[in-house]
Short mmCIF file of C-alpha atoms in Angstrom, two decimals:
data_model
loop_
_atom_site.label_atom_id
_atom_site.label_comp_id
_atom_site.label_asym_id
_atom_site.label_seq_id
_atom_site.Cartn_x
_atom_site.Cartn_y
_atom_site.Cartn_z
CA MET U 280 7.21 -30.36 13.56
CA SER U 281 9.49 -27.81 14.88
CA SER U 282 12.49 -26.65 13.32
CA ASN U 283 15.28 -23.57 13.91
CA GLU U 284 14.20 -22.12 10.85
CA GLN U 285 12.98 -18.45 11.42
CA ILE U 286 11.43 -16.29 8.73
CA PRO U 287 9.57 -12.65 9.58
CA VAL U 288 6.34 -12.37 9.85
CA VAL U 289 7.04 -9.47 7.14
CA GLU U 290 9.66 -8.20 4.94
CA GLY U 291 11.38 -5.54 5.32
CA LEU U 292 10.44 -3.92 8.55
CA PHE U 293 12.94 -4.94 11.20
CA ALA U 294 16.09 -6.82 11.07
CA GLU U 295 18.87 -8.43 13.06
CA THR U 296 21.78 -5.79 12.59
CA ALA U 297 25.46 -5.96 14.21
CA ALA U 298 24.92 -3.34 16.85
CA GLY U 299 21.27 -5.70 17.59
CA PRO U 300 17.42 -5.74 16.92
CA ARG U 301 16.50 -2.94 15.21
CA LEU U 302 13.52 -1.07 12.97
CA LEU U 303 13.72 0.25 9.67
CA GLY U 304 12.23 3.06 9.08
CA SER U 305 12.68 6.55 7.44
CA ARG U 306 13.87 9.62 8.39
CA CYS U 307 13.26 13.32 6.78
CA ARG U 308 16.14 14.47 5.63
CA SER U 309 14.47 18.22 6.18
CA CYS U 310 12.45 17.90 9.00
CA ASN U 311 13.76 15.28 11.22
CA THR U 312 10.53 13.30 11.15
CA PRO U 313 10.69 9.58 12.20
CA TYR U 314 8.65 7.28 9.82
CA PHE U 315 8.25 3.57 10.65
CA PRO U 316 7.76 1.52 8.86
CA ARG U 317 9.57 2.95 5.94
CA SER U 318 7.96 5.90 4.28
CA PRO U 319 8.86 6.74 0.45
CA ALA U 320 7.72 10.31 1.52
CA CYS U 321 7.67 13.03 4.37
CA HIS U 322 3.77 13.70 5.83
CA HIS U 323 4.54 16.29 8.49
CA PRO U 324 2.16 19.34 6.88
CA VAL U 325 4.51 22.02 7.13
CA CYS U 326 7.46 20.07 5.67
CA THR U 327 7.95 20.80 1.71
CA ARG U 328 11.20 19.13 0.78
CA SER U 329 10.30 15.36 1.64
CA GLU U 330 13.45 13.72 0.87
CA VAL U 331 13.46 10.67 3.24
CA ASP U 332 16.75 8.11 3.97
CA ASP U 333 16.70 4.61 5.24
CA THR U 334 17.37 4.98 9.19
CA ALA U 335 17.07 1.91 11.40
CA PHE U 336 15.62 2.10 14.76
CA GLY U 337 15.82 1.41 18.48
CA PRO U 338 16.80 -0.12 20.78
CA ARG U 339 15.71 1.52 23.33
CA GLY U 340 12.42 3.82 24.99
CA LYS U 341 9.96 3.83 27.57
CA LEU U 342 7.08 1.94 27.77
CA TRP U 343 4.02 4.31 27.22
CA SER U 344 0.68 1.52 27.50
CA TRP U 345 0.31 -1.76 26.97
CA ALA U 346 -2.92 -4.16 27.36
CA VAL U 347 -3.53 -7.80 27.23
CA GLN U 348 -5.09 -9.63 23.98
CA ASN U 349 -6.91 -12.26 26.16
CA TYR U 350 -9.12 -13.34 23.20
CA PRO U 351 -8.06 -15.18 19.81
CA PRO U 352 -7.37 -12.39 17.62
CA PRO U 353 -8.72 -12.71 14.91
CA PRO U 354 -6.99 -12.73 11.17
CA PRO U 355 -4.62 -11.64 9.97
CA ALA U 356 -3.17 -12.11 13.61
CA ARG U 357 -1.16 -14.83 14.06
CA PHE U 358 -0.61 -17.26 17.37
CA ASP U 359 -0.09 -21.10 17.84
CA GLU U 360 -2.58 -23.12 19.69
CA PRO U 361 -3.32 -23.48 21.85
CA TYR U 362 -4.04 -19.88 22.18
CA VAL U 363 -1.93 -18.43 25.25
CA PRO U 364 -2.93 -14.38 25.98
CA TYR U 365 -0.26 -12.30 25.12
CA THR U 366 0.90 -8.76 25.86
CA VAL U 367 1.14 -5.56 23.57
CA GLY U 368 2.98 -2.71 24.75
CA VAL U 369 3.01 1.02 23.11
CA VAL U 370 7.09 2.11 23.33
CA ASP U 371 8.33 5.79 22.81
CA LEU U 372 11.84 5.05 21.37
CA GLU U 373 14.88 7.62 21.94
CA ASP U 374 14.41 8.22 18.18
CA GLY U 375 11.02 9.83 18.53
CA LEU U 376 8.48 7.37 17.22
CA ARG U 377 5.94 5.78 19.21
CA VAL U 378 5.55 2.23 18.38
CA VAL U 379 3.48 -0.63 19.13
CA GLY U 380 5.30 -4.61 19.58
CA ARG U 381 4.49 -7.42 21.62
CA MET U 382 6.04 -7.65 24.88
CA SER U 383 7.75 -9.94 26.01
CA VAL U 384 6.94 -10.11 29.59
CA ASP U 385 5.36 -13.29 31.28
CA ASP U 386 3.30 -11.07 33.87
CA ALA U 387 1.86 -7.97 32.23
CA LYS U 388 1.09 -6.95 36.22
CA SER U 389 4.94 -6.48 36.31
CA LEU U 390 4.96 -3.78 34.30
CA ARG U 391 4.70 0.50 34.28
CA ALA U 392 4.49 3.57 32.35
CA GLY U 393 7.61 4.68 31.88
CA VAL U 394 9.85 1.46 32.55
CA GLU U 395 12.80 1.40 30.36
CA VAL U 396 12.49 -1.38 27.51
CA GLU U 397 14.75 -2.59 24.69
CA LEU U 398 13.73 -3.91 20.93
CA ALA U 399 13.86 -7.78 20.60
CA ILE U 400 13.19 -10.13 17.71
CA GLU U 401 10.88 -13.10 19.03
CA PRO U 402 9.26 -15.88 17.51
CA LEU U 403 5.47 -14.80 16.85
CA CYS U 404 4.05 -18.21 15.94
CA HIS U 405 4.82 -21.39 13.73
CA ASP U 406 4.27 -21.03 10.41
CA GLU U 407 2.82 -24.62 8.52
CA GLN U 408 6.44 -25.55 8.19
CA GLY U 409 7.41 -25.92 11.97
CA ARG U 410 9.73 -21.93 10.92
CA GLU U 411 9.36 -20.21 13.41
CA VAL U 412 7.41 -16.61 12.18
CA MET U 413 9.90 -13.66 13.92
CA SER U 414 8.02 -10.63 14.38
CA TRP U 415 9.95 -7.64 16.97
CA ALA U 416 9.20 -7.34 20.42
CA PHE U 417 9.99 -5.21 23.46
CA ARG U 418 12.00 -6.31 26.88
CA PRO U 419 11.91 -4.80 30.05
CA LEU U 420 15.54 -4.50 31.20
CA MET R 1273 -25.55 30.30 6.63
CA ARG R 1274 -29.52 29.93 7.29
CA ASP R 1275 -30.64 28.21 10.68
CA VAL R 1276 -31.70 24.71 9.99
CA ALA R 1277 -34.22 22.09 11.72
CA VAL R 1278 -34.24 18.78 12.86
CA LEU R 1279 -37.87 18.64 12.03
CA GLY R 1280 -37.83 14.91 12.62
CA VAL R 1281 -36.12 11.15 14.02
CA GLY R 1282 -36.46 8.57 13.69
CA LEU R 1283 -34.73 4.53 15.13
CA HIS R 1284 -34.86 1.28 14.25
CA PRO R 1285 -34.30 -0.44 18.09
CA PHE R 1286 -30.68 -2.12 18.15
CA GLY R 1287 -29.91 -5.44 18.11
CA LYS R 1288 -28.92 -8.77 15.30
CA PHE R 1289 -31.93 -9.34 13.03
CA GLU R 1290 -31.34 -12.19 11.09
CA ASP R 1291 -34.61 -11.48 8.59
CA LYS R 1292 -34.18 -7.88 7.65
CA SER R 1293 -31.46 -6.42 5.20
CA VAL R 1294 -30.17 -3.17 5.71
CA THR R 1295 -32.63 -1.30 3.55
CA GLN R 1296 -35.36 -2.81 5.61
CA LEU R 1297 -33.79 -0.94 8.68
CA CYS R 1298 -33.12 2.20 6.82
CA ARG R 1299 -36.18 2.09 5.47
CA GLU R 1300 -38.04 1.78 8.82
CA ALA R 1301 -36.06 4.58 10.77
CA THR R 1302 -36.64 6.93 7.49
CA GLU R 1303 -40.46 6.03 7.96
CA ALA R 1304 -39.84 6.70 12.00
CA ALA R 1305 -38.09 10.29 10.85
CA LEU R 1306 -40.81 11.24 8.06
CA GLY R 1307 -43.70 10.29 10.56
CA ASP R 1308 -42.05 12.22 13.29
CA ALA R 1309 -41.21 15.53 10.89
CA GLY R 1310 -44.98 15.30 9.34
CA LEU R 1311 -43.58 14.93 5.58
CA ALA R 1312 -44.26 12.34 2.97
CA TRP R 1313 -40.93 10.78 1.10
CA THR R 1314 -41.66 13.17 -1.85
CA ASP R 1315 -41.04 16.45 0.51
CA VAL R 1316 -37.29 15.17 0.70
CA GLN R 1317 -34.76 16.97 -1.52
CA ALA R 1318 -32.09 15.22 -1.26
CA ILE R 1319 -30.62 12.50 0.56
CA SER R 1320 -26.99 12.50 2.87
CA ALA R 1321 -25.98 9.09 3.28
CA ALA R 1322 -23.62 7.34 5.83
CA SER R 1323 -21.57 4.81 3.13
CA SER R 1324 -21.87 1.09 4.90
CA ARG R 1325 -18.86 -1.05 5.43
CA PHE R 1326 -20.21 -4.24 5.98
CA SER R 1327 -23.67 -4.14 4.66
CA GLY R 1328 -25.58 -2.70 1.61
CA GLY R 1329 -24.70 0.03 -0.69
CA LYS R 1330 -24.41 -2.07 -3.75
CA GLY R 1331 -20.37 -2.90 -2.12
CA TRP R 1332 -19.53 0.95 -2.94
CA GLY R 1333 -21.30 2.23 0.05
CA LEU R 1334 -23.96 3.47 -2.04
CA ASN R 1335 -25.99 2.81 0.95
CA GLY R 1336 -28.22 6.65 -0.07
CA ASN R 1337 -29.18 4.80 -3.12
CA ASP R 1338 -30.11 1.71 -1.85
CA VAL R 1339 -32.58 4.25 0.25
CA VAL R 1340 -33.56 6.06 -2.98
CA ASP R 1341 -34.46 2.62 -4.72
CA ASP R 1342 -36.26 1.39 -1.82
CA MET R 1343 -38.22 4.43 -1.03
CA GLY R 1344 -39.34 4.98 -4.78
CA ARG R 1345 -37.17 7.01 -7.13
CA THR R 1346 -37.65 10.47 -7.29
CA GLY R 1347 -34.80 11.66 -8.90
CA ILE R 1348 -33.18 13.94 -5.92
CA PRO R 1349 -29.30 14.11 -5.58
CA VAL R 1350 -27.54 11.79 -3.40
CA PHE R 1351 -24.33 11.78 -1.18
CA ASN R 1352 -23.20 8.75 0.11
CA LEU R 1353 -20.11 9.68 2.89
CA SER R 1354 -17.49 7.22 4.53
CA ALA R 1355 -16.59 7.69 7.22
CA GLY R 1356 -15.73 4.87 9.22
CA CYS R 1357 -17.41 4.63 12.40
CA ALA R 1358 -17.70 8.65 12.17
CA ALA R 1359 -19.38 8.32 8.62
CA GLY R 1360 -23.27 9.24 10.51
CA GLY R 1361 -21.84 12.12 11.91
CA ASN R 1362 -19.97 12.81 8.19
CA ALA R 1363 -23.59 12.48 6.83
CA PHE R 1364 -24.89 14.73 9.03
CA ASN R 1365 -22.42 17.77 8.61
CA ILE R 1366 -23.16 17.54 4.77
CA GLY R 1367 -26.97 17.30 5.01
CA TRP R 1368 -27.03 20.40 7.07
CA THR R 1369 -24.78 22.32 4.90
CA LEU R 1370 -27.17 21.30 2.26
CA VAL R 1371 -30.00 23.07 3.97
CA ALA R 1372 -27.63 26.30 5.77
CA SER R 1373 -26.64 27.05 2.29
CA GLY R 1374 -29.78 27.24 1.10
CA LEU R 1375 -29.45 24.70 -1.70
CA HIS R 1376 -32.48 22.67 -0.51
CA ASP R 1377 -35.32 22.86 1.98
CA CYS R 1378 -35.53 19.19 3.24
CA VAL R 1379 -32.81 16.57 3.16
CA LEU R 1380 -33.05 13.25 4.81
CA VAL R 1381 -29.96 12.17 6.69
CA VAL R 1382 -29.79 8.37 6.73
CA GLY R 1383 -27.45 5.32 8.18
CA GLY R 1384 -27.88 2.18 8.30
CA GLU R 1385 -25.63 -1.22 9.29
CA LYS R 1386 -25.73 -4.63 9.64
CA MET R 1387 -22.06 -6.22 11.48
CA PRO R 1388 -20.91 -9.02 11.40
CA LYS R 1389 -20.22 -11.28 13.91
CA GLY R 1390 -17.41 -10.62 16.42
CA PHE R 1391 -15.41 -7.33 17.12
CA ILE R 1392 -14.63 -5.46 13.70
CA GLN R 1393 -11.77 -5.82 12.01
CA THR R 1394 -9.72 -2.32 11.61
CA SER R 1395 -9.12 -2.76 7.96
CA GLY R 1396 -11.19 -3.72 4.98
CA VAL R 1397 -7.61 -4.01 3.36
CA ASP R 1398 -5.80 -7.15 3.18
CA GLU R 1399 -2.01 -5.84 1.96
CA GLU R 1400 0.75 -5.29 3.04
CA THR R 1401 0.88 -1.56 2.19
CA ASP R 1402 -2.09 -1.01 5.05
CA LEU R 1403 -0.51 -0.27 8.25
CA GLU R 1404 -3.60 -1.21 10.10
CA TYR R 1405 -3.39 -4.66 8.29
CA LEU R 1406 0.03 -4.40 8.97
CA ARG R 1407 -0.71 -3.92 12.44
CA GLN R 1408 -2.73 -7.02 13.29
CA LEU R 1409 -0.54 -9.00 10.99
CA CYS R 1410 2.96 -8.30 13.28
CA VAL R 1411 1.85 -7.70 16.52
CA GLY R 1412 -1.96 -8.64 16.76
CA MET R 1413 -3.68 -5.59 18.35
CA PRO R 1414 -7.39 -5.44 18.10
CA GLY R 1415 -9.44 -2.54 19.17
CA PRO R 1416 -10.00 -3.42 22.19
CA ALA R 1417 -6.61 -4.04 23.14
CA PHE R 1418 -5.87 -0.44 21.23
CA TRP R 1419 -8.62 0.42 23.73
CA ALA R 1420 -7.41 -0.61 26.47
CA ALA R 1421 -3.64 0.98 25.91
CA LEU R 1422 -5.12 3.89 26.32
CA CYS R 1423 -6.86 3.03 29.33
CA ARG R 1424 -4.49 1.71 30.84
CA ARG R 1425 -2.27 4.85 30.62
CA ARG R 1426 -4.96 6.76 32.12
CA MET R 1427 -4.67 4.06 34.95
CA GLU R 1428 -0.92 4.40 35.10
CA ASP R 1429 -2.06 8.60 35.06
CA PHE R 1430 -4.48 8.84 37.80
CA GLY R 1431 -5.04 5.91 39.51
CA THR R 1432 -8.05 5.37 38.23
CA THR R 1433 -9.70 1.92 39.61
CA ASP R 1434 -11.56 -1.17 38.14
CA GLU R 1435 -14.12 -0.07 40.09
CA ASP R 1436 -14.27 3.46 38.70
CA LEU R 1437 -13.85 2.20 35.29
CA ALA R 1438 -17.53 -0.99 35.65
CA ARG R 1439 -19.23 2.00 37.38
CA ILE R 1440 -19.73 3.84 33.80
CA ALA R 1441 -20.98 0.06 32.86
CA VAL R 1442 -23.55 0.15 35.37
CA LYS R 1443 -24.57 3.64 34.86
CA ALA R 1444 -24.87 2.94 31.28
CA HIS R 1445 -27.49 0.30 32.01
CA GLN R 1446 -29.14 1.97 34.64
CA LEU R 1447 -30.06 3.85 31.29
CA SER R 1448 -30.91 1.48 28.44
CA ALA R 1449 -33.35 0.19 30.63
CA HIS R 1450 -35.53 2.67 30.47
CA ASN R 1451 -34.52 2.77 26.46
CA PRO R 1452 -37.11 0.65 24.29
CA ASN R 1453 -34.53 0.92 21.68
CA ALA R 1454 -31.37 -0.05 23.60
CA ARG R 1455 -30.34 -3.60 22.38
CA PHE R 1456 -28.83 -4.65 26.20
CA ARG R 1457 -31.27 -3.30 28.75
CA ASN R 1458 -30.75 -5.66 31.52
CA GLU R 1459 -29.39 -3.75 34.99
CA PHE R 1460 -26.17 -4.84 36.01
CA THR R 1461 -24.26 -4.31 39.46
CA LEU R 1462 -20.34 -3.46 39.76
CA GLU R 1463 -19.70 -7.08 40.71
CA GLU R 1464 -21.25 -8.64 37.83
CA VAL R 1465 -19.44 -5.87 35.28
CA LEU R 1466 -16.21 -6.84 37.13
CA ALA R 1467 -16.45 -10.66 36.73
CA SER R 1468 -17.85 -10.40 33.09
CA PRO R 1469 -15.27 -11.93 31.04
CA MET R 1470 -11.84 -9.84 30.79
CA VAL R 1471 -11.68 -8.99 27.14
CA SER R 1472 -8.30 -7.22 26.41
CA ASP R 1473 -6.87 -6.60 30.24
CA PRO R 1474 -8.06 -3.71 31.77
CA LEU R 1475 -11.21 -3.74 29.71
CA HIS R 1476 -14.33 -6.63 31.04
CA LEU R 1477 -16.97 -7.46 28.34
CA TYR R 1478 -19.46 -5.41 29.86
CA GLU R 1479 -17.05 -2.27 29.29
CA ILE R 1480 -17.15 -2.44 26.08
CA CYS R 1481 -19.40 -2.07 23.41
CA PRO R 1482 -20.15 -4.99 20.77
CA VAL R 1483 -21.18 -4.87 17.51
CA SER R 1484 -25.43 -4.72 17.12
CA ASP R 1485 -27.43 -3.96 13.55
CA GLY R 1486 -29.16 -0.48 13.24
CA ALA R 1487 -30.47 2.41 11.31
CA ALA R 1488 -31.52 5.86 12.38
CA ALA R 1489 -32.78 8.89 10.47
CA ALA R 1490 -32.75 12.09 11.05
CA VAL R 1491 -34.88 15.21 8.60
CA LEU R 1492 -33.67 18.69 8.39
CA CYS R 1493 -35.14 21.55 6.69
CA SER R 1494 -35.20 25.30 6.65
CA ALA R 1495 -36.75 27.26 9.50
CA GLU R 1496 -39.28 28.44 7.18
CA MET R 1497 -40.66 24.95 6.35
CA ALA R 1498 -40.02 24.25 9.82
CA ARG R 1499 -42.25 26.78 11.50
CA LYS R 1500 -45.35 25.44 9.19
CA HIS R 1501 -44.82 22.06 10.50
CA THR R 1502 -43.98 22.23 13.93
CA THR R 1503 -44.23 25.18 16.93
CA LYS R 1504 -41.34 23.60 18.97
CA PRO R 1505 -38.87 22.77 16.59
CA VAL R 1506 -34.90 21.52 17.69
CA TRP R 1507 -32.83 23.15 16.29
CA VAL R 1508 -28.64 22.49 14.84
CA ALA R 1509 -26.54 25.30 16.65
CA SER R 1510 -23.70 23.93 14.77
CA SER R 1511 -22.41 21.21 12.83
CA ALA R 1512 -18.47 20.62 12.99
CA VAL R 1513 -15.85 18.11 11.29
CA ALA R 1514 -12.54 17.44 11.55
CA THR R 1515 -9.38 14.99 11.01
CA ALA R 1516 -6.21 14.04 13.41
CA GLY R 1517 -3.42 16.36 13.53
CA PHE R 1518 -0.03 15.29 12.21
CA ASP R 1519 1.00 15.23 15.90
CA ASP R 1520 -1.81 12.86 17.55
CA GLY R 1521 -0.12 10.60 20.24
CA CYS R 1522 -2.36 7.70 19.74
CA PRO R 1523 -0.73 4.72 18.20
CA ASN R 1524 -2.96 4.20 14.87
CA GLY R 1525 -0.29 1.58 12.71
CA LEU R 1526 2.38 0.52 13.69
CA GLY R 1527 3.18 3.63 15.68
CA THR R 1528 3.66 7.99 15.21
CA VAL R 1529 5.89 10.38 16.31
CA VAL R 1530 5.98 10.79 20.02
CA PRO R 1531 3.45 13.91 20.57
CA PRO R 1532 5.10 17.03 22.49
CA ALA R 1533 3.60 16.09 26.34
CA ASP R 1534 0.55 18.02 26.40
CA ARG R 1535 -1.41 17.06 23.23
CA THR R 1536 -4.77 15.15 23.73
CA LEU R 1537 -5.20 12.02 22.23
CA HIS R 1538 -7.52 11.43 19.48
CA SER R 1539 -7.28 15.13 18.14
CA GLU R 1540 -10.13 14.79 15.59
CA ALA R 1541 -12.31 14.13 18.56
CA SER R 1542 -11.54 17.05 20.39
CA VAL R 1543 -10.67 19.45 16.99
CA ALA R 1544 -14.40 18.50 15.89
CA VAL R 1545 -15.69 19.09 19.48
CA SER R 1546 -14.19 22.70 20.13
CA ARG R 1547 -15.14 23.99 16.84
CA ALA R 1548 -18.58 22.70 16.95
CA LEU R 1549 -18.79 25.16 20.35
CA GLU R 1550 -17.09 27.95 18.96
CA SER R 1551 -19.33 27.92 16.11
CA ALA R 1552 -22.34 27.49 17.96
CA GLY R 1553 -20.99 30.25 20.40
CA VAL R 1554 -21.05 27.37 22.96
CA ALA R 1555 -19.21 27.28 26.60
CA PRO R 1556 -18.41 23.57 27.56
CA GLY R 1557 -19.82 24.04 31.02
CA GLU R 1558 -23.24 25.52 29.07
CA LEU R 1559 -24.23 22.22 27.72
CA ASP R 1560 -27.44 20.10 29.49
CA LEU R 1561 -26.61 17.01 28.31
CA VAL R 1562 -23.81 15.07 26.09
CA GLU R 1563 -23.91 12.12 23.84
CA LEU R 1564 -20.16 10.53 23.47
CA GLN R 1565 -18.82 7.49 21.65
CA ASP R 1566 -18.34 5.11 24.52
CA ASN R 1567 -16.69 2.05 22.13
CA THR R 1568 -15.21 1.87 25.76
CA VAL R 1569 -15.70 3.22 28.66
CA PHE R 1570 -12.44 4.96 29.39
CA TYR R 1571 -13.99 7.61 26.63
CA GLU R 1572 -16.78 8.23 28.86
CA LEU R 1573 -14.03 9.54 31.51
CA ALA R 1574 -11.36 10.91 28.85
CA PHE R 1575 -13.51 12.74 26.35
CA PRO R 1576 -15.06 15.16 28.85
CA GLU R 1577 -11.89 16.38 30.04
CA ASP R 1578 -10.06 16.50 26.50
CA TRP R 1579 -13.11 18.77 25.59
CA GLY R 1580 -12.66 20.95 28.52
CA LEU R 1581 -16.01 19.81 30.32
CA CYS R 1582 -14.13 18.81 33.64
CA GLN R 1583 -10.90 18.79 34.90
CA PRO R 1584 -7.93 16.17 33.97
CA GLY R 1585 -9.11 13.13 37.14
CA GLU R 1586 -12.16 14.66 37.96
CA ALA R 1587 -14.41 12.41 35.73
CA GLU R 1588 -14.08 9.43 37.92
CA ARG R 1589 -15.27 12.14 40.86
CA LEU R 1590 -17.79 12.98 38.97
CA VAL R 1591 -19.52 9.37 37.65
CA GLU R 1592 -19.16 7.80 41.11
CA LYS R 1593 -20.95 11.06 42.41
CA GLY R 1594 -23.69 10.65 39.91
CA GLU R 1595 -23.25 13.83 37.85
CA THR R 1596 -23.43 11.92 34.84
CA LEU R 1597 -26.83 10.82 35.15
CA PRO R 1598 -29.26 12.73 33.84
CA THR R 1599 -29.88 14.52 36.93
CA GLY R 1600 -25.94 15.06 37.53
CA ARG R 1601 -24.45 18.34 36.62
CA LEU R 1602 -23.10 16.81 33.23
CA PRO R 1603 -25.06 14.05 31.71
CA ILE R 1604 -23.41 11.93 29.47
CA ASN R 1605 -24.97 9.12 27.71
CA PRO R 1606 -28.88 9.39 28.47
CA SER R 1607 -29.44 6.73 25.98
CA GLY R 1608 -27.26 4.38 27.18
CA GLY R 1609 -24.69 5.29 24.91
CA PHE R 1610 -22.73 2.61 22.61
CA LEU R 1611 -22.63 0.28 25.53
CA SER R 1612 -26.05 -0.67 26.07
CA PHE R 1613 -26.89 0.02 21.78
CA GLY R 1614 -23.76 -2.18 20.30
CA GLU R 1615 -22.24 -0.27 17.34
CA ALA R 1616 -24.22 -0.81 14.39
CA THR R 1617 -20.75 1.67 12.92
CA THR R 1618 -22.08 4.31 10.50
CA ALA R 1619 -25.68 4.51 11.43
CA MET R 1620 -24.37 6.06 15.51
CA GLY R 1621 -23.46 9.66 14.14
CA VAL R 1622 -27.79 9.98 13.37
CA PHE R 1623 -28.12 8.01 16.18
CA GLN R 1624 -27.39 10.17 18.61
CA VAL R 1625 -28.93 13.07 16.81
CA CYS R 1626 -32.60 11.38 17.95
CA GLU R 1627 -31.26 10.92 21.52
CA LEU R 1628 -30.44 14.51 21.50
CA ALA R 1629 -33.73 15.81 19.45
CA TRP R 1630 -36.01 13.41 22.00
CA GLN R 1631 -34.28 15.08 25.01
CA LEU R 1632 -34.54 18.43 23.90
CA ARG R 1633 -38.28 17.83 23.29
CA GLY R 1634 -38.70 16.70 26.80
CA GLU R 1635 -39.96 13.10 25.25
CA ALA R 1636 -36.81 10.91 26.87
CA GLY R 1637 -39.02 9.19 29.44
CA ALA R 1638 -37.38 7.91 32.78
CA ARG R 1639 -33.73 9.11 30.99
CA GLN R 1640 -34.99 12.37 30.58
CA VAL R 1641 -32.25 15.27 31.17
CA PRO R 1642 -34.38 17.55 33.05
CA GLY R 1643 -35.02 20.89 31.00
CA ALA R 1644 -32.42 20.00 28.41
CA ARG R 1645 -32.33 22.71 26.02
CA LEU R 1646 -28.50 21.89 24.56
CA GLY R 1647 -26.92 19.09 23.99
CA LEU R 1648 -23.41 17.64 22.30
CA GLY R 1649 -23.54 14.76 19.73
CA GLN R 1650 -20.24 13.19 19.44
CA THR R 1651 -18.43 10.57 16.94
CA LEU R 1652 -14.89 9.71 15.70
CA GLY R 1653 -13.86 7.18 13.29
CA LEU R 1654 -11.45 4.94 11.50
CA GLY R 1655 -8.81 7.57 9.02
CA GLY R 1656 -9.13 9.70 12.59
CA ASN R 1657 -12.28 11.24 11.25
CA GLY R 1658 -14.17 13.11 13.91
CA THR R 1659 -17.70 14.90 14.15
CA ALA R 1660 -19.56 17.31 16.74
CA VAL R 1661 -23.33 18.06 16.53
CA VAL R 1662 -24.79 20.98 18.77
CA LEU R 1663 -28.55 20.87 19.03
CA LYS R 1664 -30.56 23.31 20.87
CA THR R 1665 -33.96 24.40 21.22
#
């Protein structure tokens, strides 16, 4: 069972824009603090104005660290059977956000802290209807 | 504030106990602590309990009320503290406050847990507004992968090797072999640790703490009361609680702000520890032993450095030279730690107090830190909760 249809794992977290994939978050108009996902308020302790604007983040950043998920994770994590271990990354975006996401790599051994990465939107798994369930990921440049 | 003594401690051994309720585990720990203190249940004037996420408490975290119902209702005030895996440490802090403030002369601090099988799911909320839930749904990065990412970064920064990591697990079980309360008491070789299944590269199964059932209790009392019951009391030098700062670099939820370069991770732990040391008037180098939250071997390398107990990048060599053994210059987790006990999450802050008290009284047998007079305990938990306690003779 397969189709080319794609659905986001969760609505409103990322988008394929004219400029490429972006994460959908917020930035404080007053103190410039970035948030992902979107935040209705600024949480900086000394920021008193708390006016935030919708902001698209990405695509470039540097890999801070990574780990391999060697065993099938518990719910609500989703994956196709048979389970294939994947790599997760922690990426410092140029926008000032430290974000977690899947790493789009076949072998984690090729990774090093500080490597340049770029945001991508990639399939996480398939749903019952055979649609691709999409999430954000990072691809080394 | 008044001086506060740890008059009695009690631990239910850790393991899997299919036939016992969490209340039964807490009863056995409580009875042991009261017996150790030479007191009766009716001497307890208040309870400060860790709220369990997984067991008992009527689903509301009312685990202290379970203890009162079980031991016999005396009408005493009960405080149930929720702080993730730091709940036991938080309960200790409130118990200490109740005695130190003069409100009560004798307070029972208790934490117990029966854990579900498998690694802990971080969040208990299945909603897309919950950032931990979103993290698992969209990325799939459970606790061990989080620890593995922190550990990998250290390997990149300091050249930490797989052997450096495995050596810490070897040391933990070298000590737990002498601890009758520990769940995992088999010694392992370096090769055996490295041959255990990879849970989340770079962390192997034996380098991560599993979950356990267990309970711990401590009886805290005023100096006046302590002197009536013992000639060698263990004192609370300080107790501190903190939460993580805004610019902490730990990648919780879907992410955070990129922190300033010099910020440590897990600021909830380092701030709680520095507050405790400062308030006790103790320099890091004066500590005789440390019981720290070793959910993974990585923390046994990172935390001593974060807290100024050794230099950045020095921890691997201290472990290699045996300096973190009870006979070394920086004894860490002589109990065998979470690696050997498994984590009964909300009991752990009180579990550490038990070990510290036994060490300071010189009752720790083959894992005794010679001449221990000053010990630090530390926990951290979901939500950015951190606690620290310093006990002294």
